[in-house]
Amino acid sequence: QVQLVESGGGLVQAGGSLRLSCAASGNIATINTMGWYRQAPGKQRELVADTNSFGRTNYADSVKGRFTISRDNAKNTVYLQMNSLKPEDTAVYYCVFREVMRTPIRDYWGQGTQVTVSS
């Protein structure tokens, strides 16, 4: 089992910045992917960004150039630096820890943190 603890959400004005953190604990597989999804009211959950154990990163087109994902493998923690925030970034952001070497692949989810961007 893997437990995830998220922090860093809040209310910010458009153009502002926030930094999300997600710390994983428990039975941590060495090879994994950690990332962030978000879900706005009435919409499906969507990928924001993820990063694997080797440092490869992947971003949704809507956040490229504004958001940066990073990780500290020693702390099993992933970060999401969000700059130039827009009202359309408002959503609940969920951290995910993905055991990519399992069959089938298994995801663990955080409890979610609210990000609200006012215009």
XYZ file of C-alpha atoms in Angstrom:
119
model
C 0.000 0.000 0.000
C 1.005 3.574 -0.704
C -0.318 6.620 1.114
C -0.262 10.085 -0.415
C -0.463 13.395 1.430
C -1.065 16.518 -0.631
C -0.627 20.129 0.325
C -0.436 23.572 -1.203
C -3.824 24.307 -2.716
C -5.708 27.516 -2.114
C -7.201 30.659 -3.579
C -5.151 32.874 -5.853
C -5.824 35.671 -8.307
C -5.356 35.170 -12.023
C -1.699 35.521 -12.935
C -0.595 34.288 -9.544
C 1.308 31.176 -8.515
C 0.831 28.164 -6.302
C 2.980 25.165 -5.493
C 1.478 21.770 -4.779
C 3.335 19.013 -2.958
C 2.562 15.325 -2.621
C 4.498 12.999 -0.360
C 4.255 9.237 -0.775
C 4.851 6.735 1.997
C 4.484 3.024 2.497
C 5.600 0.301 0.121
C 7.267 2.491 -2.505
C 8.266 0.797 -5.741
C 11.597 2.104 -7.019
C 10.333 2.457 -10.567
C 7.187 4.514 -10.614
C 5.390 7.490 -12.066
C 4.043 10.330 -9.960
C 1.864 13.084 -11.213
C -1.126 15.345 -10.946
C -4.594 15.144 -12.361
C -7.368 17.685 -11.941
C -11.125 17.651 -12.052
C -13.290 20.701 -12.486
C -17.028 20.649 -11.681
C -18.949 18.831 -14.372
C -15.804 17.705 -16.172
C -13.801 14.521 -16.356
C -10.579 14.098 -14.469
C -7.664 15.007 -16.721
C -3.919 14.654 -16.618
C -2.030 17.819 -15.742
C 1.524 16.510 -15.613
C 3.504 13.472 -14.584
C 7.099 12.412 -14.132
C 8.757 9.033 -13.837
C 11.643 7.748 -11.742
C 14.079 8.615 -14.512
C 13.006 12.236 -14.732
C 10.913 12.062 -17.870
C 8.096 14.614 -17.729
C 4.796 14.899 -19.537
C 2.413 17.870 -19.603
C -1.058 18.617 -20.799
C -0.974 21.127 -23.636
C -3.075 23.538 -21.595
C -0.378 23.920 -18.926
C 2.826 23.740 -20.973
C 5.030 26.733 -20.310
C 3.139 27.644 -17.128
C 3.404 24.577 -14.874
C 6.520 22.671 -13.881
C 6.539 19.231 -12.326
C 9.510 17.999 -10.340
C 10.280 15.257 -7.886
C 12.625 14.410 -5.053
C 13.163 10.662 -5.173
C 14.890 10.623 -1.794
C 11.740 12.076 -0.222
C 9.275 10.275 -2.512
C 7.719 13.675 -3.135
C 6.406 15.294 -6.280
C 5.834 19.012 -6.735
C 3.779 21.056 -9.144
C 4.788 24.673 -9.556
C 1.898 26.527 -11.145
C 2.571 29.978 -12.562
C 0.450 32.380 -14.591
C -2.661 30.736 -13.242
C -5.930 31.216 -15.095
C -9.526 30.891 -13.894
C -9.838 27.773 -16.055
C -7.181 26.121 -13.880
C -9.717 26.047 -11.056
C -10.237 22.422 -10.052
C -9.547 19.814 -7.439
C -6.018 18.575 -8.016
C -5.234 14.955 -7.275
C -1.834 13.414 -6.815
C -1.293 9.953 -8.281
C 1.384 7.352 -7.598
C 1.541 4.722 -10.344
C 3.181 1.339 -9.944
C 4.143 0.905 -13.570
C 5.929 -2.421 -13.115
C 2.829 -4.203 -11.825
C 0.433 -6.122 -14.029
C -2.038 -4.589 -14.172
C -0.624 -1.165 -13.422
C -1.917 0.107 -10.077
C -2.703 3.719 -9.186
C -2.889 5.247 -5.741
C -4.667 8.582 -5.355
C -4.408 11.427 -2.913
C -7.433 13.003 -1.282
C -7.340 16.031 -3.564
C -6.585 19.677 -2.931
C -8.698 22.575 -4.147
C -7.151 25.208 -6.391
C -9.310 28.242 -7.070
C -8.196 31.003 -9.407
C -10.241 34.187 -9.307
C -10.504 36.540 -12.271
